[in-house]
Amino acid sequence: MTDLSRINLNLIVALDALITEKHVTRAGERIHISQSAMSAILAQLRLLFNDPLLVRDGKAMTITPKAAALQPKIKQVLQQINQLVAPTEFNPKTSTRTFYIGMSDYAEFIVLPKLLPLLSIEAPGIRLKIKHLNGLDRKEPFIEKQLDLGIGVTFDKKSEALDSEALFIDRTACLADKDHPLMQRPLQLDEYLQAQHMVVVFPEAPFQSRIDTRLKQLGHQRNAIITLSHMLPALHALKNTPYLLTTTTLIA
């Protein structure tokens, strides 16, 4: 059995060029090497296959019967090598890949109702594993291959640690029971500050901290009466209460 570790596989590329062109100079041009370099390679190939491979026939060159027999096999080998090293083309219609996606509660609430029906039609074999993720400023989950994708909230600028793309822009909204007196007219800042608030706070919650930071910069503080760790219970609990809930327009 031939020891493949002792064979330069680039010789197979050169042999394919020689058999195809039947000319040393043109074969060299085909793979971007000089005529002298291709002549040296031909000498190596003749030793390797114990055959002249390319011989003169009058004024032209022709391949030997052994070279002719090798040609389809060489083509097949090169095609398989190309398929081996070429990036696999992603086809959502046939893919059965599992994607690990990090999302905050907010991202799940906004994105999944639109994403899942689309996936069921365009990529029926794909599976999703959704993991809780609030901040998009840490690259470790992606470097360590824990996540393929993260969907969440950023402010002002993109994270320098991650490649990112904006999906949509959301704005602040204030919710309350439909019979709340402050909901009958445009809400003023002094009314917002005097009101009782239901606040959703969870680790690395940039939205709520941004609200309070801005209020503090203005010399104000809102009156947080109820504090929760999830948005969905807050939305359900808001009815028939005197509280305001500050969230975003897409959730509202």
Short mmCIF file of C-alpha atoms in Angstrom, two decimals:
data_model
loop_
_atom_site.label_atom_id
_atom_site.label_comp_id
_atom_site.label_asym_id
_atom_site.label_seq_id
_atom_site.Cartn_x
_atom_site.Cartn_y
_atom_site.Cartn_z
CA MET A 1 0.00 0.00 0.00
CA THR A 2 1.31 3.44 -0.94
CA ASP A 3 2.16 5.75 1.97
CA LEU A 4 0.04 8.85 1.18
CA SER A 5 1.97 10.94 3.69
CA ARG A 6 4.95 10.77 1.33
CA ILE A 7 2.97 12.01 -1.69
CA ASN A 8 2.47 15.68 -2.46
CA LEU A 9 -1.21 15.91 -3.39
CA ASN A 10 -0.46 18.99 -5.48
CA LEU A 11 1.04 16.53 -7.95
CA ILE A 12 -2.48 15.27 -8.68
CA VAL A 13 -3.55 18.80 -9.64
CA ALA A 14 -0.51 19.08 -11.91
CA LEU A 15 -1.23 15.67 -13.47
CA ASP A 16 -4.79 16.73 -14.23
CA ALA A 17 -3.47 19.85 -15.97
CA LEU A 18 -0.91 17.85 -17.98
CA ILE A 19 -3.47 15.28 -19.11
CA THR A 20 -6.00 17.96 -20.01
CA GLU A 21 -3.63 20.30 -21.87
CA LYS A 22 -1.26 17.63 -23.28
CA HIS A 23 1.38 20.37 -23.21
CA VAL A 24 3.90 21.18 -20.49
CA THR A 25 3.90 24.97 -20.93
CA ARG A 26 0.10 25.30 -21.13
CA ALA A 27 -0.30 22.95 -18.17
CA GLY A 28 2.02 25.18 -16.17
CA GLU A 29 0.04 28.26 -17.13
CA ARG A 30 -3.17 26.47 -16.13
CA ILE A 31 -2.00 26.08 -12.52
CA HIS A 32 0.14 29.25 -12.49
CA ILE A 33 3.65 27.78 -12.42
CA SER A 34 6.60 28.09 -14.83
CA GLN A 35 7.41 25.68 -17.66
CA SER A 36 10.56 24.54 -15.87
CA ALA A 37 8.66 23.86 -12.64
CA MET A 38 6.05 21.86 -14.54
CA SER A 39 8.79 19.84 -16.27
CA ALA A 40 10.22 18.98 -12.86
CA ILE A 41 6.79 17.91 -11.64
CA LEU A 42 6.29 15.74 -14.71
CA ALA A 43 9.55 13.98 -13.89
CA GLN A 44 8.25 13.28 -10.36
CA LEU A 45 4.95 11.99 -11.72
CA ARG A 46 6.71 9.63 -14.11
CA LEU A 47 8.62 8.12 -11.19
CA LEU A 48 5.48 7.94 -9.04
CA PHE A 49 3.37 6.15 -11.67
CA ASN A 50 6.26 4.34 -13.38
CA ASP A 51 5.00 5.58 -16.74
CA PRO A 52 5.96 8.39 -19.18
CA LEU A 53 2.38 9.75 -18.96
CA LEU A 54 3.03 12.40 -21.63
CA VAL A 55 5.01 11.53 -24.78
CA ARG A 56 5.81 13.21 -28.08
CA ASP A 57 3.87 12.10 -31.14
CA GLY A 58 5.39 13.93 -34.09
CA LYS A 59 5.14 17.67 -33.39
CA ALA A 60 2.47 17.23 -30.70
CA MET A 61 2.36 15.60 -27.29
CA THR A 62 -0.06 12.85 -26.37
CA ILE A 63 -0.91 10.98 -23.20
CA THR A 64 -0.09 7.34 -22.65
CA PRO A 65 -2.78 4.67 -22.21
CA LYS A 66 -2.09 4.66 -18.47
CA ALA A 67 -2.55 8.43 -18.29
CA ALA A 68 -5.82 8.09 -20.21
CA ALA A 69 -7.01 5.45 -17.74
CA LEU A 70 -6.05 7.73 -14.84
CA GLN A 71 -7.90 10.78 -16.16
CA PRO A 72 -11.47 9.99 -15.00
CA LYS A 73 -10.19 8.79 -11.63
CA ILE A 74 -8.19 12.01 -11.16
CA LYS A 75 -11.23 14.11 -12.04
CA GLN A 76 -13.29 12.20 -9.47
CA VAL A 77 -10.65 12.57 -6.76
CA LEU A 78 -10.30 16.33 -7.34
CA GLN A 79 -14.07 16.75 -7.31
CA GLN A 80 -14.31 14.90 -3.98
CA ILE A 81 -11.51 17.02 -2.50
CA ASN A 82 -13.30 20.20 -3.64
CA GLN A 83 -16.51 18.99 -2.02
CA LEU A 84 -14.57 18.16 1.15
CA VAL A 85 -13.05 21.61 1.59
CA ALA A 86 -15.83 23.72 0.07
CA PRO A 87 -18.26 25.40 2.49
CA THR A 88 -21.46 23.42 2.86
CA GLU A 89 -24.33 25.30 1.25
CA PHE A 90 -27.11 25.88 3.73
CA ASN A 91 -30.54 24.84 2.50
CA PRO A 92 -33.26 25.72 5.03
CA LYS A 93 -35.80 23.51 3.26
CA THR A 94 -33.77 20.33 3.92
CA SER A 95 -31.61 21.26 6.93
CA THR A 96 -32.12 19.38 10.20
CA ARG A 97 -29.65 21.50 12.15
CA THR A 98 -30.32 22.59 15.73
CA PHE A 99 -29.67 26.29 16.39
CA TYR A 100 -28.94 27.59 19.89
CA ILE A 101 -30.31 31.12 20.25
CA GLY A 102 -29.97 33.41 23.24
CA MET A 103 -32.93 35.72 23.86
CA SER A 104 -34.27 37.96 26.58
CA ASP A 105 -37.94 37.75 27.59
CA TYR A 106 -38.49 40.86 25.49
CA ALA A 107 -36.89 39.32 22.40
CA GLU A 108 -38.90 36.12 22.81
CA PHE A 109 -42.11 38.13 23.12
CA ILE A 110 -41.40 40.19 19.98
CA VAL A 111 -39.49 37.83 17.69
CA LEU A 112 -40.87 34.31 18.23
CA PRO A 113 -44.49 34.98 17.14
CA LYS A 114 -43.15 36.09 13.75
CA LEU A 115 -40.24 33.66 13.49
CA LEU A 116 -41.92 30.35 14.35
CA PRO A 117 -44.68 30.36 11.69
CA LEU A 118 -42.06 31.31 9.09
CA LEU A 119 -39.76 28.48 10.19
CA SER A 120 -42.54 25.91 10.01
CA ILE A 121 -42.95 26.73 6.32
CA GLU A 122 -39.45 27.66 5.13
CA ALA A 123 -37.34 25.40 7.38
CA PRO A 124 -39.54 22.58 8.73
CA GLY A 125 -36.64 20.35 9.78
CA ILE A 126 -34.79 22.94 11.85
CA ARG A 127 -34.89 22.79 15.65
CA LEU A 128 -34.41 25.76 18.00
CA LYS A 129 -33.02 25.70 21.53
CA ILE A 130 -33.84 29.05 23.12
CA LYS A 131 -31.66 30.04 26.09
CA HIS A 132 -32.19 33.02 28.36
CA LEU A 133 -29.87 35.91 27.50
CA ASN A 134 -30.30 39.53 28.54
CA GLY A 135 -27.07 41.33 27.68
CA LEU A 136 -25.41 41.33 24.26
CA ASP A 137 -22.08 42.63 25.53
CA ARG A 138 -20.44 39.27 26.30
CA LYS A 139 -18.74 37.26 23.59
CA GLU A 140 -17.94 34.16 25.70
CA PRO A 141 -21.19 32.24 24.97
CA PHE A 142 -20.49 32.59 21.25
CA ILE A 143 -16.76 31.83 21.39
CA GLU A 144 -17.44 28.77 23.55
CA LYS A 145 -20.09 27.61 21.03
CA GLN A 146 -22.88 27.76 23.62
CA LEU A 147 -24.89 30.01 21.30
CA ASP A 148 -25.11 30.42 17.53
CA LEU A 149 -27.04 33.68 17.72
CA GLY A 150 -28.15 36.25 20.26
CA ILE A 151 -31.19 38.53 19.96
CA GLY A 152 -31.60 41.32 22.45
CA VAL A 153 -31.48 45.07 23.14
CA THR A 154 -28.62 47.48 22.58
CA PHE A 155 -28.46 51.26 23.06
CA ASP A 156 -26.46 54.00 21.34
CA LYS A 157 -23.83 51.76 19.73
CA LYS A 158 -23.16 48.20 18.72
CA SER A 159 -21.14 45.89 20.93
CA GLU A 160 -17.46 45.95 19.98
CA ALA A 161 -17.13 42.33 21.10
CA LEU A 162 -19.67 40.92 18.63
CA ASP A 163 -20.72 41.23 15.01
CA SER A 164 -24.26 42.56 15.06
CA GLU A 165 -27.06 43.85 12.87
CA ALA A 166 -30.10 45.92 13.77
CA LEU A 167 -33.40 44.08 13.33
CA PHE A 168 -35.77 46.85 14.41
CA ILE A 169 -36.06 49.97 16.57
CA ASP A 170 -38.41 50.14 19.54
CA ARG A 171 -39.56 53.09 21.66
CA THR A 172 -40.75 53.64 25.21
CA ALA A 173 -44.44 53.32 26.11
CA CYS A 174 -46.35 53.65 29.37
CA LEU A 175 -49.20 51.24 30.16
CA ALA A 176 -51.96 51.33 32.74
CA ASP A 177 -55.48 50.06 33.29
CA LYS A 178 -57.86 51.49 30.68
CA ASP A 179 -59.76 53.34 33.43
CA HIS A 180 -56.63 54.88 34.96
CA PRO A 181 -57.17 58.68 35.11
CA LEU A 182 -53.73 59.39 33.65
CA MET A 183 -54.59 57.43 30.51
CA GLN A 184 -57.31 59.88 29.50
CA ARG A 185 -54.83 62.52 28.26
CA PRO A 186 -51.16 62.92 27.28
CA LEU A 187 -48.98 62.02 30.27
CA GLN A 188 -46.83 64.78 31.75
CA LEU A 189 -43.51 64.26 33.54
CA ASP A 190 -44.75 65.51 36.93
CA GLU A 191 -47.75 63.17 36.70
CA TYR A 192 -45.45 60.27 35.78
CA LEU A 193 -43.24 60.94 38.80
CA GLN A 194 -46.16 61.27 41.23
CA ALA A 195 -47.82 58.06 40.02
CA GLN A 196 -47.28 54.62 41.51
CA HIS A 197 -45.21 52.31 39.34
CA MET A 198 -44.93 48.63 38.67
CA VAL A 199 -41.31 48.00 37.63
CA VAL A 200 -39.85 44.92 35.96
CA VAL A 201 -36.25 44.40 37.02
CA PHE A 202 -34.07 41.42 36.10
CA PRO A 203 -30.30 40.88 35.91
CA GLU A 204 -28.59 42.94 33.22
CA ALA A 205 -31.87 44.75 32.40
CA PRO A 206 -30.62 47.68 30.29
CA PHE A 207 -34.06 49.12 29.52
CA GLN A 208 -35.17 49.75 33.10
CA SER A 209 -31.75 50.95 34.26
CA ARG A 210 -31.69 53.37 31.34
CA ILE A 211 -35.03 54.87 32.41
CA ASP A 212 -33.90 55.33 36.00
CA THR A 213 -30.50 56.66 34.94
CA ARG A 214 -32.11 59.28 32.75
CA LEU A 215 -34.55 60.29 35.48
CA LYS A 216 -31.66 60.60 37.93
CA GLN A 217 -29.80 62.84 35.48
CA LEU A 218 -32.86 65.10 35.47
CA GLY A 219 -32.94 65.07 39.28
CA HIS A 220 -35.98 62.79 39.54
CA GLN A 221 -36.91 59.34 40.79
CA ARG A 222 -40.03 57.35 40.04
CA ASN A 223 -42.16 55.81 42.79
CA ALA A 224 -41.69 52.05 42.39
CA ILE A 225 -44.36 50.27 44.47
CA ILE A 226 -44.30 46.81 42.86
CA THR A 227 -41.13 45.18 41.51
CA LEU A 228 -41.24 42.03 39.40
CA SER A 229 -38.63 39.97 37.55
CA HIS A 230 -40.67 39.13 34.41
CA MET A 231 -42.63 41.26 31.97
CA LEU A 232 -45.45 38.83 31.15
CA PRO A 233 -46.83 38.57 34.73
CA ALA A 234 -46.58 42.34 35.02
CA LEU A 235 -48.71 42.80 31.90
CA HIS A 236 -51.37 40.42 33.21
CA ALA A 237 -51.33 41.90 36.71
CA LEU A 238 -51.65 45.52 35.59
CA LYS A 239 -55.41 45.38 34.99
CA ASN A 240 -57.58 46.88 37.76
CA THR A 241 -54.56 48.41 39.53
CA PRO A 242 -53.49 52.07 40.01
CA TYR A 243 -49.98 51.43 38.70
CA LEU A 244 -48.10 52.55 35.61
CA LEU A 245 -45.89 50.09 33.75
CA THR A 246 -43.15 51.50 31.54
CA THR A 247 -42.31 49.18 28.67
CA THR A 248 -41.90 49.47 24.88
CA THR A 249 -44.29 50.15 22.02
CA LEU A 250 -43.86 46.68 20.50
CA ILE A 251 -44.87 45.04 23.78
CA ALA A 252 -47.69 47.53 24.35
#
